[in-house]
Coordinates of C-alpha atoms and ligand atoms in Angstrom, one line a residue:
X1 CA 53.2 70.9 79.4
X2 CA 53.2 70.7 75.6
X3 CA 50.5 70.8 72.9
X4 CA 48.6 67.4 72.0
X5 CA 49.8 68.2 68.1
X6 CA 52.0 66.4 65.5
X7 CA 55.9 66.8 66.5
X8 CA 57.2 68.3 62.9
X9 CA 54.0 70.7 63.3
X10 CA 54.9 71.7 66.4
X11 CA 58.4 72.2 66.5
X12 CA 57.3 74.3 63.5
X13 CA 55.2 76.5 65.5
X14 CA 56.9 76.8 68.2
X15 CA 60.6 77.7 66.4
X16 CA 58.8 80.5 64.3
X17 CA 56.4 81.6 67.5
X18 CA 59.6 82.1 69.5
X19 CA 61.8 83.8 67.3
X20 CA 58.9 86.2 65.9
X21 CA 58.2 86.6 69.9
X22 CA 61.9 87.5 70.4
X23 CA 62.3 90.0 67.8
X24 CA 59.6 91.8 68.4
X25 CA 60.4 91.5 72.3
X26 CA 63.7 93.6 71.2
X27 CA 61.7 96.3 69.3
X28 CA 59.5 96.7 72.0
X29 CA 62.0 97.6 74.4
X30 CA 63.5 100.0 71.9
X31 CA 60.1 101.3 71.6
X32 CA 59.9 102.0 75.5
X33 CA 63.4 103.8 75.7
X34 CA 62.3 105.6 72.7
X35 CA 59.3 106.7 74.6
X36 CA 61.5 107.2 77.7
X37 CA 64.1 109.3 76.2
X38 CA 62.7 111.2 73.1
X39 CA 65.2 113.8 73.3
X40 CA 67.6 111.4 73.3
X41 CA 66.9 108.5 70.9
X42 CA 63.7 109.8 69.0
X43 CA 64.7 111.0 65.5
X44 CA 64.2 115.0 66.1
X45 CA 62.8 115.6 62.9
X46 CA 60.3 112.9 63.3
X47 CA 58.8 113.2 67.2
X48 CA 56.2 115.9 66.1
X49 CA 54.7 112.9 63.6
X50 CA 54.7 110.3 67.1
X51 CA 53.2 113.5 68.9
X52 CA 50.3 114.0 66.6
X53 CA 49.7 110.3 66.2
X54 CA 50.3 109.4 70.2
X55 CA 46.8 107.3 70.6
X56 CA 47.7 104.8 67.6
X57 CA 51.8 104.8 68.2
X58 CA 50.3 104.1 71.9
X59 CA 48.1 101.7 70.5
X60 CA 50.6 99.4 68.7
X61 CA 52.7 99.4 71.2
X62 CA 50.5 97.8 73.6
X63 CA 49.6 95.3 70.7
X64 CA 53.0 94.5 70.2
X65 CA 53.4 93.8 73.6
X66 CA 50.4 91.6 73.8
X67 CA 51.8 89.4 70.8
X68 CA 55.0 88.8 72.1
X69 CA 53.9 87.5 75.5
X70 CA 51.2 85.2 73.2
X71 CA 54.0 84.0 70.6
X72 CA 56.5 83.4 73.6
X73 CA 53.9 81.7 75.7
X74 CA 53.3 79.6 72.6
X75 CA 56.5 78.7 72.0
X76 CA 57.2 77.7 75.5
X77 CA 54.1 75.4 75.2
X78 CA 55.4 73.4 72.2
X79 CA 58.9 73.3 72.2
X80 CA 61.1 71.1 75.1
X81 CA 63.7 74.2 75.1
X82 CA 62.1 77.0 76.7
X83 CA 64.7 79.6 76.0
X84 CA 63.7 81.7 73.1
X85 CA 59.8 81.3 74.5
X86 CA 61.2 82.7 77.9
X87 CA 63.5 85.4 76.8
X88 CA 60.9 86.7 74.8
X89 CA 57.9 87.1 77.7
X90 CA 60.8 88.3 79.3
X91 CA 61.1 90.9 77.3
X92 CA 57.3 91.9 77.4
X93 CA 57.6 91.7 80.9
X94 CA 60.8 94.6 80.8
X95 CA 58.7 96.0 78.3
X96 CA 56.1 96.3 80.9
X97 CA 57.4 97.4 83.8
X98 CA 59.4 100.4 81.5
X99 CA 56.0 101.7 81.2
X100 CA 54.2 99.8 78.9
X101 CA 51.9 101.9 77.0
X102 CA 51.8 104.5 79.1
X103 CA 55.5 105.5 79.5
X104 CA 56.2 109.0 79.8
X105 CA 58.8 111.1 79.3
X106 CA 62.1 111.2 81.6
X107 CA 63.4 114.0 79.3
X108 CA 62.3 117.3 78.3
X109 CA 65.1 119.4 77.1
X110 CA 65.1 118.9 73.2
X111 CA 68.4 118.4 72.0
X112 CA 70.2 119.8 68.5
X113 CA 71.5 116.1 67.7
X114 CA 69.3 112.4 68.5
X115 CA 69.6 109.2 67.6
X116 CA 67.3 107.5 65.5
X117 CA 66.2 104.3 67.9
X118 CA 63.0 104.7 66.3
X119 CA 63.9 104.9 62.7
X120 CA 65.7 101.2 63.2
X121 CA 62.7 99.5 65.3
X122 CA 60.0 101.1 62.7
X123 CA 62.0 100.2 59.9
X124 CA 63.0 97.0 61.3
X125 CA 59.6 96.3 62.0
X126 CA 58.1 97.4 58.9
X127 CA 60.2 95.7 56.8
X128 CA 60.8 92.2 58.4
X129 CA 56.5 92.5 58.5
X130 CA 57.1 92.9 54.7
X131 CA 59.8 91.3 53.5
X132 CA 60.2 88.0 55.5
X133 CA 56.7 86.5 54.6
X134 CA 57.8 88.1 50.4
X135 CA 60.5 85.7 50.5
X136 CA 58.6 82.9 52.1
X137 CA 56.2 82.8 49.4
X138 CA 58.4 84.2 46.4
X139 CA 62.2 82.7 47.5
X140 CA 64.3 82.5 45.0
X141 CA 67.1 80.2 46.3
X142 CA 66.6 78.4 49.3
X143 CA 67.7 79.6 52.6
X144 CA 67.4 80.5 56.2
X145 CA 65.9 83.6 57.8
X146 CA 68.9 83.7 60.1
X147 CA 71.9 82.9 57.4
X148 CA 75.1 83.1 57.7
X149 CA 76.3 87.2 58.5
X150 CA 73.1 87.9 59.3
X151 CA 74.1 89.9 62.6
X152 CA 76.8 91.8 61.0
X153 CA 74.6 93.0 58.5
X154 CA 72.0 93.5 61.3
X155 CA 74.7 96.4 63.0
X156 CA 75.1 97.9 59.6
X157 CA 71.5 98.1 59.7
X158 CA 71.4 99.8 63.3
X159 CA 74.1 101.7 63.0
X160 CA 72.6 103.7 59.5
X161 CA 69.6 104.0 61.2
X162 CA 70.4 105.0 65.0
X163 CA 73.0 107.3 63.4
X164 CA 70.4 108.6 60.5
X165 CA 70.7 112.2 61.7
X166 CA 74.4 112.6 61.9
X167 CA 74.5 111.0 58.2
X168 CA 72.1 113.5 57.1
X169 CA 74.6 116.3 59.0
X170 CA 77.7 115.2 57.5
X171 CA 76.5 115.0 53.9
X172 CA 74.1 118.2 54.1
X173 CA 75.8 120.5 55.3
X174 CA 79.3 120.7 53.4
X175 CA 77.0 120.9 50.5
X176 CA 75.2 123.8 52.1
X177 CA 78.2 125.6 52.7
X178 CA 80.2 125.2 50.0
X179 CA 77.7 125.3 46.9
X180 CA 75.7 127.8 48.3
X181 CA 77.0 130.4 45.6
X182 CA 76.2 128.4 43.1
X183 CA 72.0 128.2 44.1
X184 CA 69.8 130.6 41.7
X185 CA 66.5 131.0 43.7
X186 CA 64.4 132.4 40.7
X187 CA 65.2 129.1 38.8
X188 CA 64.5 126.9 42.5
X189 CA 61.5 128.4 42.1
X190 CA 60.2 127.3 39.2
X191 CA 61.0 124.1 39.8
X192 CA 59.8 123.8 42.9
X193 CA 56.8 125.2 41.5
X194 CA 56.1 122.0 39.4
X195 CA 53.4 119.2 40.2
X196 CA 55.1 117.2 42.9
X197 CA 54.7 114.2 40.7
X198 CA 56.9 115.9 38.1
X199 CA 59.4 116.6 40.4
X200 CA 59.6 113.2 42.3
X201 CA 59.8 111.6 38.7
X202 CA 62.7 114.6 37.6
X203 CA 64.7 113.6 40.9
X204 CA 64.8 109.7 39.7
X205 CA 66.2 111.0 36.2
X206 CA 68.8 113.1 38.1
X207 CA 69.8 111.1 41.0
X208 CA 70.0 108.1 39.3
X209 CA 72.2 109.3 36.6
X210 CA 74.6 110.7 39.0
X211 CA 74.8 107.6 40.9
X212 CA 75.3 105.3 37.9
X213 CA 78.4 106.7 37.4
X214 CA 79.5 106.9 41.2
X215 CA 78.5 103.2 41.4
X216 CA 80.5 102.7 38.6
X217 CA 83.4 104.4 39.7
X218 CA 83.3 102.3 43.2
X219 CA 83.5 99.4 40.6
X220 CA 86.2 100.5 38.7
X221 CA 88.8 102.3 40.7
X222 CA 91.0 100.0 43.1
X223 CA 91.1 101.8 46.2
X224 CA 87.2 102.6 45.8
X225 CA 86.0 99.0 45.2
X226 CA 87.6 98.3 48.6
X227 CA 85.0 100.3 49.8
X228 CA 82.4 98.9 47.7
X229 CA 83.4 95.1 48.2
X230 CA 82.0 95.0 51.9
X231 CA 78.3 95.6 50.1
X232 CA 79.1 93.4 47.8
X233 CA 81.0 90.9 50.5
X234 CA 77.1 89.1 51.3
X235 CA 77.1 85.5 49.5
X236 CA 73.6 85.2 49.9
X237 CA 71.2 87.8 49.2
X238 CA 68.3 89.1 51.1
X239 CA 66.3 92.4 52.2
X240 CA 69.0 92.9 55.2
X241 CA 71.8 91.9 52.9
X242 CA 70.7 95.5 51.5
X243 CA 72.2 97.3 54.5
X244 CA 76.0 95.9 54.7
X245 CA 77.9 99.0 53.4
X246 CA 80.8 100.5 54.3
X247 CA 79.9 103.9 56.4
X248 CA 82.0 105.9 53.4
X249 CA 80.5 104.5 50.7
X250 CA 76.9 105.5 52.0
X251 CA 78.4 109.1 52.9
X252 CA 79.7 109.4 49.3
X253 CA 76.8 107.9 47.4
X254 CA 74.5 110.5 49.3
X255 CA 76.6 113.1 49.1
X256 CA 76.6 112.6 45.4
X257 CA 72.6 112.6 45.1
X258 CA 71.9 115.2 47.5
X259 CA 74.1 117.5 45.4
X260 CA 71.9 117.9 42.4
X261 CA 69.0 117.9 44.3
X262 CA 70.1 121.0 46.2
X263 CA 71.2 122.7 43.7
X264 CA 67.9 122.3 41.6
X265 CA 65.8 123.4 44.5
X266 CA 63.2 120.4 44.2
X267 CA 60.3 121.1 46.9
X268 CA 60.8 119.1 50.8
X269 CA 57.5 117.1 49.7
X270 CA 59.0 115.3 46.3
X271 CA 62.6 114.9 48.1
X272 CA 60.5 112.6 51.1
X273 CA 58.1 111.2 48.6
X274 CA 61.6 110.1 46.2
X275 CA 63.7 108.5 50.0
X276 CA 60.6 106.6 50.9
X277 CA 60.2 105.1 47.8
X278 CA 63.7 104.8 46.8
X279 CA 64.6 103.2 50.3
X280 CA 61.9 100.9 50.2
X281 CA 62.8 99.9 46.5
X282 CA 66.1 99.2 47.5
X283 CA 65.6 96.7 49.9
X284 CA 63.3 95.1 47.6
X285 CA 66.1 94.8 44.7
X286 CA 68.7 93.1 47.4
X287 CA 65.5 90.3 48.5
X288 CA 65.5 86.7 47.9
X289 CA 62.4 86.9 45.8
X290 CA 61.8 85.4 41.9
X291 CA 60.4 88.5 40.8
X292 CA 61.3 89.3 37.2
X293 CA 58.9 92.0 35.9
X294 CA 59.1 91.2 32.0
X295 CA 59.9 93.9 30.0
X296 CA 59.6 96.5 32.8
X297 CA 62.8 95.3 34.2
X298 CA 64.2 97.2 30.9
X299 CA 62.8 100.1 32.7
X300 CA 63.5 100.2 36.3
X301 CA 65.8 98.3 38.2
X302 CA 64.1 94.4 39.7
X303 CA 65.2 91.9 42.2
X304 CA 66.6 89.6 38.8
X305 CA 68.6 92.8 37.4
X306 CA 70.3 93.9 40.9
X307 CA 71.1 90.2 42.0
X308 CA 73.4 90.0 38.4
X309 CA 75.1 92.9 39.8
X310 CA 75.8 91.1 43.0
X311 CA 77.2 88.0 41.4
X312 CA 80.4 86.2 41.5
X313 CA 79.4 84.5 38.2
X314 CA 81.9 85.1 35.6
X315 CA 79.1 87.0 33.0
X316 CA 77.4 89.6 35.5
X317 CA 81.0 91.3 37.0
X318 CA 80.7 95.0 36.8
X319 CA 77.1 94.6 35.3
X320 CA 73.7 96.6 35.9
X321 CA 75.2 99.9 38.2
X322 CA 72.0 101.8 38.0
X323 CA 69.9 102.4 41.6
X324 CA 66.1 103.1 39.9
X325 CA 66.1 103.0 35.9
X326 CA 67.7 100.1 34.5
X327 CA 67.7 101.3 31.1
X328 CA 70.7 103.6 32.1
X329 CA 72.9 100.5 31.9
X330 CA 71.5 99.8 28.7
X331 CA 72.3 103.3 26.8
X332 CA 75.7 103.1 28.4
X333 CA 76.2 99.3 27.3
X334 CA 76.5 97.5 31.0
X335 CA 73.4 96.2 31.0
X336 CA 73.3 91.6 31.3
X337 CA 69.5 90.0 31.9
X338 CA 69.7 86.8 30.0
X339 CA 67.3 84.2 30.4
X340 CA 68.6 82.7 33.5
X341 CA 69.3 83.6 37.3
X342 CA 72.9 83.5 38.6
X343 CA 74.1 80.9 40.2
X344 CA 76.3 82.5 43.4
X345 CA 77.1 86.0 45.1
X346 CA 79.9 87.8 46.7
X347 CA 83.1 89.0 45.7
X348 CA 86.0 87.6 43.2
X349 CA 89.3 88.8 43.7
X350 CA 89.5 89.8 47.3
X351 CA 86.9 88.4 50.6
X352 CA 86.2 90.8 53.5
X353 CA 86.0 89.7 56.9
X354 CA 82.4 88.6 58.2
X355 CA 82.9 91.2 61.4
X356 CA 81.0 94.2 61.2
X357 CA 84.5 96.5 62.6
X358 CA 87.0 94.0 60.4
X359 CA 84.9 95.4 57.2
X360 CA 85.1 99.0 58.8
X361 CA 88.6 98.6 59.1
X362 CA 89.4 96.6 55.8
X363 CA 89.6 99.7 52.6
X364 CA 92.3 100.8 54.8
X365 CA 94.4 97.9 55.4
X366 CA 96.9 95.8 52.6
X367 CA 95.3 92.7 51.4
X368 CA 96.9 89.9 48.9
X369 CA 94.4 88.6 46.3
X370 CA 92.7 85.6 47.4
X371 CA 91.7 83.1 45.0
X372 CA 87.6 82.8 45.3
X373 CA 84.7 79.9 44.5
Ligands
LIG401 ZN1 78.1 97.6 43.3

């Protein structure tokens, strides 16, 4: 059976129906293990939140179930192949018998280390909800949801979220250890004493600075732009393109901003406030949108300003380092925003592979310059 509508139209429908169904089919099932096994794969520091909040987080999950078995059904009715239609009420169906809304826990027994299954379908979730319709109605160059390296940069995605608290480990606590002589609590105090405000705004300053010249480093030394080429390895840009990074490069980049921060003693509320916003922000920056923000991109960092730092073309190499506050570029004299967008991405000199373990592998391994675009 298929729906009396015009074929274009309905392929339409039912392509987008499908793959929405199927992707939110995945994140429910995440959702289930997550509510399954919260020891386990629910992010520790962020199960009393769910706890408090169990009616709504309840509540969407059941919705979210709901519109996957209405989006599959709907794809199966328009399209002749019934796959991603099926796989996807399939999935509400798993979804379903794990529980559905009203899975309990198997496990009790809290555990020092989780995974953070439900920091990647949240975030996943929140941001495709966000950012896929932003670059429908804002895309800058035209291209496919699902482009080329899309899953690659998918498991660099997963594997910074599920793996959010041993990240957080490996870059906090050296820190801890090691600089802990060098922490003055009378001066923490005062400026943790400060209007949150303040001190969200103080940790841009200080954070970004730092990170400028880290970035810029990455650029600039050999054997750290290997590194640094697998972010900069995506030829087309998007909000997921954001999350292809080599494992090292994201330890070293937080170690170097989590430094400062420590040792000024900024208050837990500003330091959440600053990673939400600053997480969110740079997703947006990496997006296939035609925002340009006159003037204000002399001020903080746009889509326009980061994607000249991403190019391939000739004029924007080793341009525009700065995470937040573009002007940083401009005092230190890398700044380039001319009048026009550019034209293609990716690296120059040498190409990482598209696999997510060949671009693990690749700082480490001998490569001949290859000739690029
Ligand atoms: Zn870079």
């Amino acid at each position: 059976m298929e729906l009396p509508l015009n074929p274009a139209l309905r392929i339409n429908l039912g392509k987008r129906a499908g793959v929405t169904a199927g992707l939110l089919g995945v994140l429910c099932v995440c959702a289930e293990f997550c509510f399954l096994f919260p020891h386990l794969l629910v992010s520790n520091d962020s199960r009393a939140i769910y706890v408090e909040h169990l009616g709504l987080v309840r509540g969407i999950l059941q919705a979210a179930i709901v519109a996957t078995f209405a989006l599959g059904a709907v794809s199966v009715l328009t399209l002749r192949s019934k796959a991603h239609g099926g796989i996807a009420m399939l999935l509400a169906l798993v979804a379903m018998l794990l529980g559905g809304s009203e899975a309990e826990p198997l496990t009790q027994q809290p555990r020092a280390m989780s995974a953070g299954l439900d920091y990647f379908a949240l975030e996943l979730f929140v941001l495709g909800l966000v950012f896929i319709p932003m670059e429908r109605l804002w895309g800058l160059h035209p291209q496919r949801i699902f482009r080329e390296g899309w899953q690659t940069d998918l498991k660099h995605f997963f594997i910074s979220h599920v793996g959010v608290q041993l990240i957080s480990f490996a870059v906090m606590i050296p820190v801890q250890v090691f600089l802990a002589w060098a922490v003055r609590m009378d001066f923490q105090a005062h400026v943790a004493a400060q209007p949150v405000w303040l001190q969200f705004f103080e940790i841009l300053v200080v954070v970004d600075l730092v990170s400028y010249w880290v970035h810029r480093a990455f650029h600039q030394v050999p054997w750290m732009w290997k590194f640094h080429a697998i972010h900069h390895s995506s030829q087309q840009m998007d909000w997921l393109a954001s999350s292809r990074s080599h494992l090292l490069d994201v330890l070293v980049n937080r170690f170097a901003g989590f430094v400062p921060v420590f040792l000024l003693g900024f208050s837990p509320s500003a330091i959440y406030g600053y990673l939400v916003f600053v997480s969110f922000h740079a997703v947006y920056i990496h997006a296939n949108v035609n925002h340009r923000w006159p003037y204000l991109r002399w001020v903080f960092a746009t889509p326009e300003f980061h994607h000249w730092h991403h190019t391939s073309d000739e004029e924007g190499i080793d341009k525009n380092f700065a995470v937040f506050l573009s002007f940083i570029d401009a005092i230190f004299g890398t700044a380039h925003l001319p009048a026009h967008w550019p034209s293609r991405y990716g690296t120059t000199k040498f190409q990482p592979p598209e696999t997510y373990l060949g671009q693990l592998a690749y700082p480490f391994q001998r490569h001949e310059e290859t000739p690029y675009g």
